[in-house]
Every structure is written in C-alpha cells, then in structure tokens.
Coordinates of C-alpha atoms and ligand atoms in Angstrom, one line a residue:
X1 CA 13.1 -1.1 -17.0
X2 CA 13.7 -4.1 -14.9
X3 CA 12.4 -7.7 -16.4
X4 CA 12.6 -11.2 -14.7
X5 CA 14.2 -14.3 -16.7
X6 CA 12.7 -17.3 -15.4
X7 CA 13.6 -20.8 -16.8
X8 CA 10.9 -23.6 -15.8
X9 CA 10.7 -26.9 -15.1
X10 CA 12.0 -26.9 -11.6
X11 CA 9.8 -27.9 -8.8
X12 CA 9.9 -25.7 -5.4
X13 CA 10.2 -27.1 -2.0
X14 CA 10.4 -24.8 0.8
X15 CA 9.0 -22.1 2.9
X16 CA 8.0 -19.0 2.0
X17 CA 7.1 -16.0 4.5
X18 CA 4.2 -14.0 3.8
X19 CA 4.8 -10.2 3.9
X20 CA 2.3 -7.7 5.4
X21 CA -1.1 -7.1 3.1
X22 CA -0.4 -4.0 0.7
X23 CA -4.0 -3.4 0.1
X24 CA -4.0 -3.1 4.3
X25 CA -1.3 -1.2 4.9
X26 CA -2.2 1.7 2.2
X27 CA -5.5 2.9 3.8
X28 CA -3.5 2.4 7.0
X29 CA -1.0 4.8 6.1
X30 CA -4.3 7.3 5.1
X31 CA -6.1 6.8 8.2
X32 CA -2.7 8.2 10.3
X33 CA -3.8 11.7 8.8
X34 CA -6.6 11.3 11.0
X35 CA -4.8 12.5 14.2
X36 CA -2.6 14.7 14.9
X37 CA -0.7 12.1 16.9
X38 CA 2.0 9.9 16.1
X39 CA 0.6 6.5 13.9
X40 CA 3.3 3.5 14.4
X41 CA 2.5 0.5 11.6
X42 CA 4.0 -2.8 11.3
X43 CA 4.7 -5.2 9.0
X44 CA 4.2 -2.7 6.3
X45 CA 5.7 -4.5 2.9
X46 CA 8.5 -2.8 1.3
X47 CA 6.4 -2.6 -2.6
X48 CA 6.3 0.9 -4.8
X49 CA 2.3 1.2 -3.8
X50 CA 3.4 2.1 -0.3
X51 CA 6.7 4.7 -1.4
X52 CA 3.7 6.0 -3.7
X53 CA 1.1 6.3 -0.8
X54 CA 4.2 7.4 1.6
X55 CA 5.1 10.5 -0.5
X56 CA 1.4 11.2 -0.9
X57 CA 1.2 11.6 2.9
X58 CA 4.6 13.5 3.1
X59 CA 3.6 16.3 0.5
X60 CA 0.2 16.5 2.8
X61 CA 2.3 17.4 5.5
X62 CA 3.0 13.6 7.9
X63 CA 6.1 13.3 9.1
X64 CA 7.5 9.8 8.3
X65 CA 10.3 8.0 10.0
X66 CA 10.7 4.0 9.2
X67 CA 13.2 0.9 10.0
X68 CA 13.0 -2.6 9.2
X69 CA 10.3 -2.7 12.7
X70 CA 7.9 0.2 11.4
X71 CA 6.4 2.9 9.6
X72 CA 6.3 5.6 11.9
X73 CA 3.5 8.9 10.8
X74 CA 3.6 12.3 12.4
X75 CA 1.1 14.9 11.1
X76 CA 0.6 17.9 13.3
X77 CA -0.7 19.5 10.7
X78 CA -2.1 19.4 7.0
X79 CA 0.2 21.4 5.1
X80 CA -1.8 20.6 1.3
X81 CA -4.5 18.9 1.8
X82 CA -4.5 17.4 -2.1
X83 CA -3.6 14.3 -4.1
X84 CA -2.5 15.4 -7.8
X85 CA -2.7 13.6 -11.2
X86 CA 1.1 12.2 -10.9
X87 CA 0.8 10.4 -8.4
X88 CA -2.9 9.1 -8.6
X89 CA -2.2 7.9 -12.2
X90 CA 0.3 5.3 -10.9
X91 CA -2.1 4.5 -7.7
X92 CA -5.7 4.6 -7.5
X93 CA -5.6 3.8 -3.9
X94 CA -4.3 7.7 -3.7
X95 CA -7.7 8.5 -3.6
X96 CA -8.0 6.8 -0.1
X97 CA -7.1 10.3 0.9
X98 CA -10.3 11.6 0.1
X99 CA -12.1 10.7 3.7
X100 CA -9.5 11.0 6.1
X101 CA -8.3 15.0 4.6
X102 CA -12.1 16.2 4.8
X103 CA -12.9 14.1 7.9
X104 CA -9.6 16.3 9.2
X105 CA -9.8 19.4 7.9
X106 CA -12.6 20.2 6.0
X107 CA -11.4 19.6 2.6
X108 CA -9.8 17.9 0.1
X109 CA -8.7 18.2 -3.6
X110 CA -7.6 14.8 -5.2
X111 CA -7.2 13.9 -8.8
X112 CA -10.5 12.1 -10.0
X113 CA -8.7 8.6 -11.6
X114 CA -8.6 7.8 -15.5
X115 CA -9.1 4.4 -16.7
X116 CA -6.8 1.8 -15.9
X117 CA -5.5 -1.8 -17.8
X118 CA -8.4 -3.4 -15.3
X119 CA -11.4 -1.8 -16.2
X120 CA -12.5 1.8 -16.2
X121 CA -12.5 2.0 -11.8
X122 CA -15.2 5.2 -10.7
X123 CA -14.6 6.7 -7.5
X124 CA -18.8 7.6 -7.7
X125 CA -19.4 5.8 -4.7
X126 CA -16.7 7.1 -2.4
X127 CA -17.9 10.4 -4.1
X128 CA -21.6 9.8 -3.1
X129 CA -20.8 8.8 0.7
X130 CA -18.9 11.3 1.3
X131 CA -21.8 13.5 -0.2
X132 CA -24.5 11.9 1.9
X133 CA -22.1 13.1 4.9
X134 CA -22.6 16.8 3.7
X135 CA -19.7 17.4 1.6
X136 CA -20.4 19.8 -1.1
X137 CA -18.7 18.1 -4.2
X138 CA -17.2 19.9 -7.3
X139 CA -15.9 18.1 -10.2
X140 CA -13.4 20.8 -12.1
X141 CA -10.3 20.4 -14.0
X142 CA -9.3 16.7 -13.8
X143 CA -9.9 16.9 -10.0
X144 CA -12.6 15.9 -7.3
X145 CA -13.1 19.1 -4.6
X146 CA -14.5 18.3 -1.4
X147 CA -15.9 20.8 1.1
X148 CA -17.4 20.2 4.7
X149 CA -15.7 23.2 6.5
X150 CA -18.5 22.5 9.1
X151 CA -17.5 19.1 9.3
X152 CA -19.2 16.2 8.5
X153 CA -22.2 14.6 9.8
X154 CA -23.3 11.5 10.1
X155 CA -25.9 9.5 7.7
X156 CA -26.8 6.3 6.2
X157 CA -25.1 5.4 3.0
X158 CA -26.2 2.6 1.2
X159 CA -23.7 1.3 -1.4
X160 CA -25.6 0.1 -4.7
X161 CA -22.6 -2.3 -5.2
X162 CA -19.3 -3.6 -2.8
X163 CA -16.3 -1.2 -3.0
X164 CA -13.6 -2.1 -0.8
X165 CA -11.4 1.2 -0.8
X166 CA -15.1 2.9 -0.7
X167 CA -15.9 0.9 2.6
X168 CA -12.8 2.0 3.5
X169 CA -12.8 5.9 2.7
X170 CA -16.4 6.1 4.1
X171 CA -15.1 4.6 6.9
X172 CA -12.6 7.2 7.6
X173 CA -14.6 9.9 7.1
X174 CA -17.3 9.2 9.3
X175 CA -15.1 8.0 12.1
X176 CA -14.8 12.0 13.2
X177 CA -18.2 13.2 11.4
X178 CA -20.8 14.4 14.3
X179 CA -23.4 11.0 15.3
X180 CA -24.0 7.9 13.8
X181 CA -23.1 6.6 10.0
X182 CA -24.5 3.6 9.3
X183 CA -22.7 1.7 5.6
X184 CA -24.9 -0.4 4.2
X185 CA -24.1 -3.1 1.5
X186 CA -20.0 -2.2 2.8
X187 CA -17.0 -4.5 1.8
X188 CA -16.3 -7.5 3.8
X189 CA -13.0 -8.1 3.0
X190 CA -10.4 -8.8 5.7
X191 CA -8.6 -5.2 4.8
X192 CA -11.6 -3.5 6.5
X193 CA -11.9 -5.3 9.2
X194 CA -8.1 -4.4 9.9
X195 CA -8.4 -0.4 9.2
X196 CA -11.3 -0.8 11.6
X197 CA -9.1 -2.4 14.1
X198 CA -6.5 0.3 13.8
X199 CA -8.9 3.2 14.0
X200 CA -10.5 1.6 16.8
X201 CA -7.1 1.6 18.5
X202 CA -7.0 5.5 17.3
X203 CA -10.3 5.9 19.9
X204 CA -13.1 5.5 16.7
X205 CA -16.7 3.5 18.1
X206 CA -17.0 1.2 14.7
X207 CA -19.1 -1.8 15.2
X208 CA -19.5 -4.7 12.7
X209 CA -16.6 -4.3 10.3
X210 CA -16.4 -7.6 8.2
X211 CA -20.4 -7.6 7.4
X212 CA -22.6 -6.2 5.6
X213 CA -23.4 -3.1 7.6
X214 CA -21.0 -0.7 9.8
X215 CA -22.0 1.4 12.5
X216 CA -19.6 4.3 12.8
X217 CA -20.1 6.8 15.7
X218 CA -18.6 9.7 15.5
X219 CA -15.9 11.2 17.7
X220 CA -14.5 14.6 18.2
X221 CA -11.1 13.9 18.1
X222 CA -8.9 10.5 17.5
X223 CA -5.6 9.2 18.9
X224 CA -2.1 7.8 18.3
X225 CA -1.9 3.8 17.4
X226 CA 0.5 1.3 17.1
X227 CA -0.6 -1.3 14.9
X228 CA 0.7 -4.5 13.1
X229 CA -0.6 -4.9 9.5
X230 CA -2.6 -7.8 8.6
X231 CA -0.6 -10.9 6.5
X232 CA -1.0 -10.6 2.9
X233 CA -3.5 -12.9 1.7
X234 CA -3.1 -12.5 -2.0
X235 CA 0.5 -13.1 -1.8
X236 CA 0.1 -16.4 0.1
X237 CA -2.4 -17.6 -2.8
X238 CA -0.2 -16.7 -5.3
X239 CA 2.3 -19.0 -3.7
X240 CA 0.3 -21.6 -2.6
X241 CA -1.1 -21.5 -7.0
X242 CA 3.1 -21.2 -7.3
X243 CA 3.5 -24.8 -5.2
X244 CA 0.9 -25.9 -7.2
X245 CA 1.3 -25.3 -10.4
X246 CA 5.0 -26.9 -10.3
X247 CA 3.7 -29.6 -8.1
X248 CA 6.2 -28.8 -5.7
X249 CA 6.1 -28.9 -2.1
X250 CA 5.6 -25.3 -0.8
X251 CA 4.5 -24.0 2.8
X252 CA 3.7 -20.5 3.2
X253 CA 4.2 -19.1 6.7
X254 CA 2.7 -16.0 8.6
X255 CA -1.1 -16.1 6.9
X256 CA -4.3 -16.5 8.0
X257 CA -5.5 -19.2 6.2
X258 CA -8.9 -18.4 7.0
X259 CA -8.4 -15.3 4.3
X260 CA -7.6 -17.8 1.4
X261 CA -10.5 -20.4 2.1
X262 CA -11.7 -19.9 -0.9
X263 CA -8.7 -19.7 -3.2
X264 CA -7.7 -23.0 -0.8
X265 CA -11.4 -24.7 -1.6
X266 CA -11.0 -24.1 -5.3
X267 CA -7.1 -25.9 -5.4
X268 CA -8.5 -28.8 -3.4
X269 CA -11.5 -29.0 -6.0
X270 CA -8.5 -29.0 -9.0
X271 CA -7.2 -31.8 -6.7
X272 CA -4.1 -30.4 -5.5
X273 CA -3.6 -31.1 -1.8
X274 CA -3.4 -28.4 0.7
X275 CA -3.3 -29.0 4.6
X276 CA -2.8 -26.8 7.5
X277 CA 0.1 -27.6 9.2
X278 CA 0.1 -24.9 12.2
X279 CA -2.2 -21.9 12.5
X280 CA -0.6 -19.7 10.9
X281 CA 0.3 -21.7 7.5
X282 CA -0.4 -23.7 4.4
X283 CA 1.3 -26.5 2.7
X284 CA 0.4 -27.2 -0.7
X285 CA 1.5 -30.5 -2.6
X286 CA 1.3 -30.6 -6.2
X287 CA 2.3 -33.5 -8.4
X288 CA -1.0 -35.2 -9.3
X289 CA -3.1 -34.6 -12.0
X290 CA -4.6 -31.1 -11.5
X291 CA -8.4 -31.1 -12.8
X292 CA -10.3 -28.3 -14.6
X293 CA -12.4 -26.6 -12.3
X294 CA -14.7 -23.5 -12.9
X295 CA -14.1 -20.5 -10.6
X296 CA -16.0 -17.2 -10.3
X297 CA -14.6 -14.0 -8.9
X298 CA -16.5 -12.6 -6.1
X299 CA -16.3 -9.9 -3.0
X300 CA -15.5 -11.4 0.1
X301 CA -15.0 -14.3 1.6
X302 CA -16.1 -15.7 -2.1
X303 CA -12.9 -16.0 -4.6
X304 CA -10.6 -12.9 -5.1
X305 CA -10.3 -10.8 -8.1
X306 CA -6.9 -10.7 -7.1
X307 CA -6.4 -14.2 -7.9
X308 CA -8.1 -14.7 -10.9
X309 CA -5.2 -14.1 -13.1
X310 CA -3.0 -16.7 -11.2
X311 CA -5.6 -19.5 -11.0
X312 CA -6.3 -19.2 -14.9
X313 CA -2.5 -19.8 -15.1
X314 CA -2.8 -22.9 -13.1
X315 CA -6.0 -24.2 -15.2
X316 CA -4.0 -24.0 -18.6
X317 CA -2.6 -27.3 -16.6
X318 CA -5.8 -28.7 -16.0
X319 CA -7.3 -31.9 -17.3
X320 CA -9.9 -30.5 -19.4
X321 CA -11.8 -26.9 -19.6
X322 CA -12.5 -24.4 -16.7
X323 CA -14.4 -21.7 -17.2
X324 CA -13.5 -18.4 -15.5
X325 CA -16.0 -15.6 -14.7
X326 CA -15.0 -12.1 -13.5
X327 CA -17.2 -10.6 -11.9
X328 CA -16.0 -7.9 -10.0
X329 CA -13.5 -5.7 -13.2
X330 CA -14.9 -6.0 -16.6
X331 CA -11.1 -6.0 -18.0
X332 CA -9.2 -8.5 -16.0
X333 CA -8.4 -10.5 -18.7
X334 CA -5.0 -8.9 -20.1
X335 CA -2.7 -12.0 -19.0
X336 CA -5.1 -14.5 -21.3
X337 CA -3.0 -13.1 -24.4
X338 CA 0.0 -13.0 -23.1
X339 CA -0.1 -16.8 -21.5
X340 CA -1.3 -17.5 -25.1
X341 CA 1.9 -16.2 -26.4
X342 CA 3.2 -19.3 -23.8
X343 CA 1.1 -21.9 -25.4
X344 CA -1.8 -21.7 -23.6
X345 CA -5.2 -22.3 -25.2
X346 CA -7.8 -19.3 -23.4
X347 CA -10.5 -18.0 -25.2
X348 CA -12.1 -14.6 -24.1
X349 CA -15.8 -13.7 -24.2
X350 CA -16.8 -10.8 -22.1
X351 CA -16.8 -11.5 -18.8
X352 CA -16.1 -15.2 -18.9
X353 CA -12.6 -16.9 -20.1
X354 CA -12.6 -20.7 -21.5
X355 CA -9.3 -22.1 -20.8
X356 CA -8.8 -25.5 -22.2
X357 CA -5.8 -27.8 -21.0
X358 CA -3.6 -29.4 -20.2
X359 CA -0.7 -27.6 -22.2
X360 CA 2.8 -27.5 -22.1
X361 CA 4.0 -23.9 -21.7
X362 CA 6.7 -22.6 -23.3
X363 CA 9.3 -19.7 -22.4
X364 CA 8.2 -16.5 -24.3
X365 CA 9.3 -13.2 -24.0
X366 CA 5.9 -11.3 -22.5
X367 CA 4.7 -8.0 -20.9
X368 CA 3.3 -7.5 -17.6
X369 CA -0.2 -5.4 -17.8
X370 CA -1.0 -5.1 -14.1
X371 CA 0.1 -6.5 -11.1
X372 CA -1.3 -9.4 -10.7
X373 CA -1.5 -10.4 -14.6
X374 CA 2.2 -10.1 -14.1
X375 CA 1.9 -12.6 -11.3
X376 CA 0.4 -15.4 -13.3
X377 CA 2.9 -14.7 -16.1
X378 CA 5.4 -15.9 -13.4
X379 CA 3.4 -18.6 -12.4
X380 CA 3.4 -20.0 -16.1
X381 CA 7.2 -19.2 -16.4
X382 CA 8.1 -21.6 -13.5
X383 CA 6.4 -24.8 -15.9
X384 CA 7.2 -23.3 -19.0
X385 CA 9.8 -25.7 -20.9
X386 CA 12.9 -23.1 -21.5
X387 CA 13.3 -19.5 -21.0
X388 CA 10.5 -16.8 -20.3
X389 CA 11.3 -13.0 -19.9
X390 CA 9.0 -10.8 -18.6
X391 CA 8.8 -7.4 -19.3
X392 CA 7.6 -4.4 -17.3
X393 CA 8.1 -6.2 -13.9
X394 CA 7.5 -2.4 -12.2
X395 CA 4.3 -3.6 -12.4
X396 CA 5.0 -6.6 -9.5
X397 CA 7.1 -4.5 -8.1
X398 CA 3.9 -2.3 -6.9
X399 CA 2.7 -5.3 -4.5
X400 CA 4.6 -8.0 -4.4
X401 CA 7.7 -7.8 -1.7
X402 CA 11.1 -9.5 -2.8
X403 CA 8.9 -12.0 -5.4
X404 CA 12.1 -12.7 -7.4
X405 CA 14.1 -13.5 -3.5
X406 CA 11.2 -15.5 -2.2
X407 CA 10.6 -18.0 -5.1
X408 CA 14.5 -18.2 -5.6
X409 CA 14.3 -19.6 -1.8
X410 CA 12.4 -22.4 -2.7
X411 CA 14.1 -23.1 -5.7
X412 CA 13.0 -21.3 -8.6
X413 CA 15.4 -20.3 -11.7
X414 CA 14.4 -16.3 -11.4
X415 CA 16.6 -13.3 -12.0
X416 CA 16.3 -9.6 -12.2
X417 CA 17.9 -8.0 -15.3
X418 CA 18.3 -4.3 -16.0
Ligands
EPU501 N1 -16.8 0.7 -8.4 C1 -17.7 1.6 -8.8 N2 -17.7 2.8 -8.2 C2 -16.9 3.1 -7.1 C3 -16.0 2.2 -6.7 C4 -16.0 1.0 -7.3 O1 -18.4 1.4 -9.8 O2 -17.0 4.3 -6.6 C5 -16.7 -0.6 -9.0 C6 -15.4 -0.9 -9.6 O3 -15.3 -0.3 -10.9 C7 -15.3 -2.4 -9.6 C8 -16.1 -2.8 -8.4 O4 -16.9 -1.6 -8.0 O5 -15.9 -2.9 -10.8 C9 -15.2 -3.1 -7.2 O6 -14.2 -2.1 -7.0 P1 -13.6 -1.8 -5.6 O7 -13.9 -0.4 -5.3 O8 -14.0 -2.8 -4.6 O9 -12.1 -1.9 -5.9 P2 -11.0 -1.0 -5.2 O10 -11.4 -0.7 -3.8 O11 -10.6 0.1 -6.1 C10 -9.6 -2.9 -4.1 C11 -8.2 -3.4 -4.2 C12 -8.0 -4.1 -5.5 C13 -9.0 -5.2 -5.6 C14 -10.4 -4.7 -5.4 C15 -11.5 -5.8 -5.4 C16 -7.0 -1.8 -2.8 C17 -6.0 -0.7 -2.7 N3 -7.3 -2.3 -4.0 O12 -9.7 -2.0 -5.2 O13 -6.7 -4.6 -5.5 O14 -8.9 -5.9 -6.9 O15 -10.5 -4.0 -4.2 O16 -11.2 -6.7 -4.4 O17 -7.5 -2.3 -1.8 C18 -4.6 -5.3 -6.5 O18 -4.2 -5.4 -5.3 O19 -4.1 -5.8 -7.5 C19 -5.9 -4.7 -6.7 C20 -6.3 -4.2 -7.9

C-alpha cells in the first residue's frame, strides 16, 4: 500500500491546474448507458472512482475507448444489467447505475451499499423516486431489484431531504420515463446542473437544474453527446486551504470560482486574502494571521461537506476557537483524531467539532479514513515541523488526480513510497 512522506515547513508559490470534477464525471459516465449511441467526455480526471465506475459500465456491456483528450462510451446493448457487492463496496456512486439501467431496459440489480467511514449513506431516496416512477422494488440478498419492464412513468417526487447522487439518479431515470417528472426539494449542486447539460445534449427536455425543483419531460429515445466535464471544485478548495494554510502564494487555474464562493467567503472571514485574477482562477495569499472562524457544512451553494475536513485542518492555525458543524454526514469527523496525533487540539461532540488554535503541528505517522480526511492530513503535513507519513493514500488516490505531482509543482516536500 502506497503512503505519502511529506516534510513541512515550506511555503508554495505557484500554479496549480484544476482537473475535471470526479463527482461530475461519474454520473456522466452512468448517464452514457442511456443511449445506445456513442457518449464522448472530456476532461475526465484520471482517479480510481472513475477505473471503478469504468469497469462498472464495461461488465454492463459499454464499450470504452480513452486517450489523454477523452473518454469515449459505446453501449449498443446492455449485456448485465447489475452492479455487484465488489465493486459498490469500494464506490457508493456505483449505485448511480440504478436509474439509467431501468430507465434503459427495464431493470436493474445493484448491490444495496453497507455503511461507510462517513456515516451510514441509504440509498431510500433514490429507492423511493424511482418507486414513485412505477418500479416495483425488491430488497433480497444484499441487493436492490428494480422492475419497470413497462417503462417508467413520470411523477412528482418530493425529496424529504437534498441527495445529490439521488437528484442525479432520479434524473436519469425520468429523462426516458413517459410525461412529466417534476423533483422537488432536488440537489443544487453544480454536478447536476452539468449531468443536466450533458443529457440535454443527449436530446432530454430538463428545465431548472441548479434549483430546487426539476422538470423532466420524458422522451422516447436519447442521443449521442460530446461533453467536457465540469472543473473540479473541491480540488480547487483544497488547494486554495493548501496556499493558505502554508501562507504561500498559490493560484489555482481552470475553476469556476463561482463553485467555491463559499469555501472562498469563509478563508476571507479567517483573513486570508483571496482575489480573482482572471475568470477562470483564484489566488490565495497566506502569511498573516489566520483567525478562527465558525463554519457549517451545508448543500449547495452553502459550504461543502467535502471541505470540511480541510478547513478544520486550516483552523488548528487559527487565532482562537472555530467551531465546526456537519451537517450533511453524521461521521465526518475521522481526521479530528488523526490531526490530534499532529498536535492539534479538536474536541468532538456529535455533530459539532471545537478546534482550538493556533498549534504547531508536528510530523506523525497517520492513516487516511476517507478521501477527503486524507486531504486535510496533507494539508497539516505541509506546516507540520518535520516529517509526516501518511498511510492508506488509496484512499486520495480515489479523487484526487496527481495530488502528490501538483503540490510538488508549487513546492511542496511530497513523495510516494511503496
Ligand atoms: N441520504 C439519505 N437517503 C438517501 C440518500 C442520501 O438519507 O437515499 C442522506 C445521506 O446519508 C447524507 C445526506 O442525505 O446524510 C446527503 O447525501 P447525498 O445523497 O447528497 O450524498 P451522495 O450523493 O451519496 C455526494 C458526493 C459526496 C458528497 C455528498 C454531499 C458523489 C459521487 N458523491 O454523495 O462526495 O459528500 O454528495 O455533497 O457525488 C466525496 O467526493 O468525497 C464525497 C463523499
């Protein structure tokens, strides 16, 4: 198993490129089982989520071609329409599948998803949509069974609470039911409004992706596409925390920085400067003090889950105590322990993380949990005083493209060991 050794203390100065959005690009890749026409995406980032979703789609029966220009999807036909335990224990997302197979050919069997080191992540919802679209469910053996050899039709779901991979399965499905679907209470997030712009290219009538309510009208039959992935947003904040934390001097390039205004709100709060030099980039400059700021997690545009665990790393150099509130998984705290074994001072209760600082970090030898609790271990590596390995890195590997390249760039000690 791979880990990083990272020695501190270095500030970074540079540019880093932002790579396309993971959490994009995987319903993406679902949505080209939709047709029966070749799917061309760009900017696809190179991470183990996609290989995961990309032999997903391959054992269903696309044909996949790729080059450093695109990801290339065939599927003439669904040869097994079914997502099994192996590979939906190492990726939730698998279950993106569920919409797109039944939407296409009337069923679907996909491995209902266990717990996970985030919280315990139901697929009810995604379940219940696709229900409410007249798919006869059955629970059996470890695995969800959905039926609509009728197809589907079209109805108004109401979502009793934000799901973003639900907005985005429901979305899928109903794109090919017969009439209207109307999601109520849907995800807002910037990754739906880009699988609606790529289904829309595909030939779907979707109206009002990025609020509250989608109107999906059905059609009988969908399209090729060529499409170009949406920036990663979570990666640009991580490195825009990464300029920040070091007090370096860091510009990210190729983001919309529109998709980080919160994250970017929050770090100019803390006191960290952060301008806008061209449309398509952010320049952070660290050095001051940094001051303790409270943050809670929200959907869309409010602050990301996603970068919870990397701001929490950046308050453990703040000038006093933040206190954290996760909102959206009731077990995102996994990197508080670890960044304790650094020196920080973080107590956990519940939902809500006190994290008192300023400290000095130290190098430690600690274990990634989950991908982006692995992310703010890295964070507090790069001001740690002396040497910091981190184990498990598999679990960056999953969504972060060339992380150990990219902050090498602008100057970071970081190496890969076997
Ligand atoms: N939830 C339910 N029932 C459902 C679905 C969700 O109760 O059927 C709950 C979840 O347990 C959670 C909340 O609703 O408490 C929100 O979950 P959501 O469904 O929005 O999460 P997701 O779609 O499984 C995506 C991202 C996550 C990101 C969350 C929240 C992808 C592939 N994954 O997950 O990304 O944290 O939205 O923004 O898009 C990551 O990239 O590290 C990551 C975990």
């Amino acid at each position: 198993m791979d880990k990083f050794v990272i020695t501190g203390g270095t500030d970074l100065n540079g540019e880093i490129a932002i790579s396309g959005s993971k959490n994009s690009a995987l319903p993406a890749l679902a949505a080209a089982l939709l047709t029966d026409e070749p799917v061309t995406l760009r900017r696809i980032p190179r991470v183990r989520d996609i290989r995961t979703m990309e032999r997903l789609l391959v054992d269903i029966g696309s044909q996949l071609d790729e080059d450093d220009e695109a990801v290339r999807l065939h599927t003439p036909n669904i040869v097994s329409p079914e997502a099994p335990y192996e590979l939906v224990k190492t990726m939730r997302a698998s279950s993106l599948v569920l919409g797109p197979l039944v939407a296409r050919c009337g069923r679907a069997r996909v491995s209902a998803p266990g717990g996970c080191a985030i919280g315990s992540r139901p697929i009810n919802l995604h379940i219940f949509g696709l229900e409410r679209l007249g798919a006869k469910i059955n629970q059996t053996h470890g695995y969800i069974e959905a039926e609509a050899p009728d197809g589907l039709r079209g109805a108004v779901v109401h979502f009793d609470r934000i799901t973003v991979t639900g907005t985005e399965d429901l979305m899928m499905a109903a794109v090919l039911a017969q009439g209207e679907t109307v999601l109520r209470n849907a995800a807002r997030e910037p990754e739906v409004v880009d699988l609606a712009a790529l289904l829309t290219k595909m030939g779907a009538k979707i109206e009002g992706a990025g609020t509250s309510d989608i109107r999906i009208e059905g059609v009988e039959r969908l399209g090729g596409a060529d499409h170009t992935i949406i920036p990663d947003r979570i990666e640009a904040g991580t490195y825009l925390v990464a300029g920040a934390i070091t007090g370096g001097d860091v510009t990210v390039t190729g983001c919309v920085p529109e998709h980080v205004g919160a994250l970017v709100s929050q770090l100019q709060q803390a006191g960290v400067d952060v301008t806008q030099p061209g449309g398509e980039s952010l320049r952070v400059r660290g050095g001051g003090k940094i001051r303790s700021v409270d943050m809670t997690t929200e959907e869309y545009p409010g602050f990301a889950t996603d970068l919870q665990a990397q701001y929490m790393a950046l308050m453990t150099q703040g000038d006093g105590i933040a206190v954290i509130v996760e909102n959206i998984f009731e077990n995102r705290f996994m990197h508080a322990q670890e960044l304790g074994r650094m020196g920080a001072n973080i107590r956990i209760n519940g939902r809500q993380a006190m994290v008192a600082g300023p400290r000095q970090l130290t190098g430690a030898g600690v274990i990634a949990s989950d991908l982006r609790a692995s992310a703010s271990l890295v964070l507090a590596a790069l001001v740690a005083r002396g040497e910091t390995v981190i184990d498990r890195v598999y679990h960056i590997d999953r969504g972060y493209e060339k992380i150990e390249t990219k902050l090498a760039q602008v100057g970071a000690n970081i190496r890969r060991v076997e």
